[in-house]
C-alpha cells in the first residue's frame, strides 16, 4: 500500500494449523500415542520510506514460531555416543513464539548491489532449552531433557554488502559474478525457570 509518495506499507496475517503425531509403544508393549495440535496466527507489518531513488529506511515487525523437533517431543531416550550423554524428549513442550523487530537502512548503488545496516531485536516466549537432569544416569552418563524457559531475547546489529564485479574488471566471466559480505554482532540472554539449575543465563 503506497501512501504520501515516499511511504509504503506491506502487512499480512499468516494462519497455520500444525499437527504432530506419534504412535509407538513402550518396551512392555503399552501404547504411546502423542498428538500435538498447534493453531497459530502470525501477523507482520513492514513500513518503508524512500530517501531517494537508491536509498530507503525500513522498519518491520512480525511473529514467527520455533516448532519443537520430533526428538524434543518424543517421550523416549536416545544415547549420544560421542559425549556419553542420554537425551529424553518432553511431550509437554510448548511451541515458542518469537516477536521480531528491526530497523534497516538500505542503499542500492547499482542494480544488483546493496549496502544494508540494521538493528534488530527478537523476544522469545517459552524458548526450548536443553537442561541437565541431576541425579539421573548410570555408568558415568549424564542425562538431559528439553524444557521451556520463561523467555529470552536476542538483539544486535547486522551489516550486509553485495557488490558486482562487472564495473571493476573487464572480463566476460567476472562480469557475471559478485561478492557478498554479511556480519552480525549479537547479544543474547535467556530467563530460565526456577527449576533449571547449573546453566548460564548469559551465553551466545
Coordinates of C-alpha atoms in Angstrom, one line a residue:
X1 CA 0.0 0.0 0.0
X2 CA 1.8 3.2 -1.1
X3 CA 0.9 6.5 0.5
X4 CA 2.3 10.0 0.9
X5 CA 4.5 9.5 -2.2
X6 CA 7.6 8.2 -0.2
X7 CA 5.9 5.7 2.1
X8 CA 4.9 2.1 1.5
X9 CA 3.3 -0.4 3.9
X10 CA 3.2 -4.2 3.5
X11 CA 1.1 -6.0 6.0
X12 CA -0.3 -9.5 6.3
X13 CA -1.6 -12.3 8.5
X14 CA -0.4 -15.9 8.2
X15 CA -2.5 -18.6 9.7
X16 CA -1.1 -22.1 10.4
X17 CA -2.7 -25.2 11.8
X18 CA 0.0 -27.7 12.6
X19 CA -0.4 -31.3 13.8
X20 CA 2.4 -33.6 15.0
X21 CA 1.5 -37.2 15.9
X22 CA 3.5 -40.2 17.1
X23 CA 2.2 -43.7 17.5
X24 CA 4.6 -46.1 19.3
X25 CA 4.9 -48.4 22.3
X26 CA 6.8 -48.9 25.5
X27 CA 9.2 -51.8 26.0
X28 CA 6.5 -53.6 27.8
X29 CA 4.1 -53.2 24.9
X30 CA 1.9 -50.5 26.3
X31 CA 0.9 -48.0 23.6
X32 CA 2.3 -44.5 23.3
X33 CA 0.1 -42.0 21.4
X34 CA 1.2 -38.4 21.3
X35 CA -0.7 -35.7 19.4
X36 CA 0.1 -32.0 19.3
X37 CA -2.2 -29.6 17.6
X38 CA -1.0 -26.0 17.3
X39 CA -3.1 -23.3 15.6
X40 CA -1.2 -20.1 15.1
X41 CA -1.9 -16.6 13.9
X42 CA 1.2 -14.7 12.8
X43 CA 0.8 -11.0 11.8
X44 CA 3.5 -8.9 10.2
X45 CA 4.0 -5.3 9.0
X46 CA 6.7 -3.6 7.0
X47 CA 7.0 0.1 6.6
X48 CA 9.5 1.7 4.2
X49 CA 10.4 5.3 3.5
X50 CA 12.2 6.2 0.3
X51 CA 15.0 8.7 1.0
X52 CA 15.9 8.8 -2.7
X53 CA 15.7 6.5 -5.8
X54 CA 18.5 4.4 -4.4
X55 CA 18.1 4.5 -0.6
X56 CA 15.3 3.8 1.9
X57 CA 14.7 3.2 5.6
X58 CA 12.7 0.1 6.5
X59 CA 11.0 -0.8 9.8
X60 CA 9.5 -4.2 10.3
X61 CA 7.7 -6.3 12.9
X62 CA 6.4 -9.8 12.7
X63 CA 5.7 -13.0 14.7
X64 CA 7.2 -16.4 13.9
X65 CA 7.4 -19.8 15.6
X66 CA 10.1 -22.3 16.6
X67 CA 8.3 -25.7 16.5
X68 CA 9.8 -28.4 18.7
X69 CA 11.6 -31.1 16.8
X70 CA 10.5 -34.7 16.9
X71 CA 13.3 -35.8 19.2
X72 CA 12.5 -32.9 21.6
X73 CA 8.8 -34.0 21.9
X74 CA 9.1 -37.8 21.7
X75 CA 8.9 -39.5 25.1
X76 CA 11.9 -41.8 24.7
X77 CA 15.6 -41.6 25.4
X78 CA 18.4 -41.7 22.9
X79 CA 22.1 -42.0 23.5
X80 CA 24.9 -39.7 22.3
X81 CA 27.9 -42.0 21.8
X82 CA 30.3 -39.0 21.3
X83 CA 29.8 -37.4 24.7
X84 CA 28.3 -40.3 26.7
X85 CA 25.1 -38.3 27.2
X86 CA 21.5 -39.5 27.2
X87 CA 18.7 -37.3 26.0
X88 CA 15.0 -37.7 26.6
X89 CA 12.2 -35.9 24.9
X90 CA 9.5 -34.0 26.6
X91 CA 5.9 -34.3 25.2
X92 CA 4.7 -31.4 27.3
X93 CA 6.8 -28.8 25.4
X94 CA 5.1 -25.6 24.3
X95 CA 5.7 -24.1 20.9
X96 CA 7.9 -21.0 21.3
X97 CA 6.6 -17.7 19.9
X98 CA 9.1 -15.1 18.6
X99 CA 8.5 -11.4 18.2
X100 CA 10.8 -9.9 15.6
X101 CA 11.6 -6.2 15.0
X102 CA 14.2 -4.5 13.0
X103 CA 15.1 -1.1 11.7
X104 CA 17.2 -1.0 8.5
X105 CA 18.9 1.4 6.2
X106 CA 19.3 0.1 2.6
X107 CA 21.3 1.7 -0.2
X108 CA 21.3 0.3 -3.8
X109 CA 24.3 2.0 -5.6
X110 CA 23.7 -0.1 -8.8
X111 CA 21.4 -2.8 -9.9
X112 CA 22.1 -6.0 -8.0
X113 CA 24.2 -4.1 -5.4
X114 CA 23.2 -3.3 -1.8
X115 CA 24.6 -1.8 1.4
X116 CA 22.4 -2.6 4.3
X117 CA 22.8 -1.7 8.0
X118 CA 20.2 -3.0 10.5
X119 CA 19.5 -3.0 14.2
X120 CA 17.3 -5.9 15.3
X121 CA 15.5 -7.3 18.4
X122 CA 13.9 -10.7 19.0
X123 CA 11.9 -11.7 22.0
X124 CA 11.3 -15.4 22.6
X125 CA 8.3 -16.7 24.7
X126 CA 8.8 -20.3 26.0
X127 CA 12.2 -20.9 24.2
X128 CA 13.3 -24.6 24.3
X129 CA 16.4 -25.3 26.4
X130 CA 18.4 -28.5 26.8
X131 CA 18.5 -29.0 30.6
X132 CA 20.6 -31.3 32.8
X133 CA 18.7 -33.8 34.9
X134 CA 20.6 -34.1 38.3
X135 CA 20.8 -37.5 40.0
X136 CA 20.0 -39.5 36.8
X137 CA 22.1 -41.6 34.6
X138 CA 24.4 -44.6 35.1
X139 CA 27.9 -45.7 34.0
X140 CA 29.1 -42.1 34.1
X141 CA 26.5 -41.0 31.5
X142 CA 24.7 -37.6 32.1
X143 CA 21.0 -37.3 31.4
X144 CA 19.5 -34.3 29.7
X145 CA 16.0 -33.4 28.6
X146 CA 14.2 -30.5 26.9
X147 CA 12.2 -27.8 28.7
X148 CA 10.6 -24.4 28.0
X149 CA 12.4 -21.5 29.6
X150 CA 10.3 -18.5 30.6
X151 CA 11.7 -16.1 28.0
X152 CA 14.8 -14.9 26.1
X153 CA 15.9 -12.1 23.9
X154 CA 18.5 -11.6 21.1
X155 CA 19.5 -8.2 19.9
X156 CA 22.2 -6.7 17.8
X157 CA 23.4 -5.2 14.5
X158 CA 23.8 -6.6 11.1
X159 CA 25.8 -5.4 8.1
X160 CA 25.3 -6.7 4.6
X161 CA 27.3 -5.8 1.5
X162 CA 26.7 -7.0 -2.1
X163 CA 29.0 -5.9 -4.9
X164 CA 29.0 -6.7 -8.6
X165 CA 32.4 -7.3 -10.3
X166 CA 31.2 -6.2 -13.7
X167 CA 32.2 -2.5 -13.2
X168 CA 35.7 -3.4 -11.8
X169 CA 37.1 -6.0 -14.2
X170 CA 36.8 -6.2 -17.9
X171 CA 36.1 -9.9 -18.1
X172 CA 33.2 -11.9 -19.5
X173 CA 33.4 -14.3 -16.6
X174 CA 33.8 -11.8 -13.8
X175 CA 31.0 -9.5 -15.1
X176 CA 28.5 -12.2 -14.1
X177 CA 30.0 -12.6 -10.6
X178 CA 29.8 -10.7 -7.4
X179 CA 30.9 -10.8 -3.8
X180 CA 28.8 -10.6 -0.6
X181 CA 29.6 -9.9 3.0
X182 CA 27.3 -10.4 6.0
X183 CA 28.4 -9.7 9.6
X184 CA 26.4 -9.5 12.8
X185 CA 27.1 -8.6 16.4
X186 CA 24.6 -10.3 18.7
X187 CA 23.8 -10.0 22.4
X188 CA 21.5 -12.7 23.9
X189 CA 20.1 -13.7 27.3
X190 CA 17.7 -16.3 28.5
X191 CA 15.4 -16.1 31.5
X192 CA 15.4 -19.7 32.9
X193 CA 12.6 -21.0 35.1
X194 CA 13.4 -21.6 38.8
X195 CA 13.7 -25.4 38.5
X196 CA 16.5 -25.2 35.9
X197 CA 19.9 -25.4 37.6
X198 CA 23.6 -25.3 36.7
X199 CA 23.1 -23.4 33.5
X200 CA 24.1 -19.9 32.4
X201 CA 21.6 -17.3 31.6
X202 CA 24.1 -15.3 29.5
X203 CA 25.7 -17.1 26.6
X204 CA 25.9 -16.9 22.8

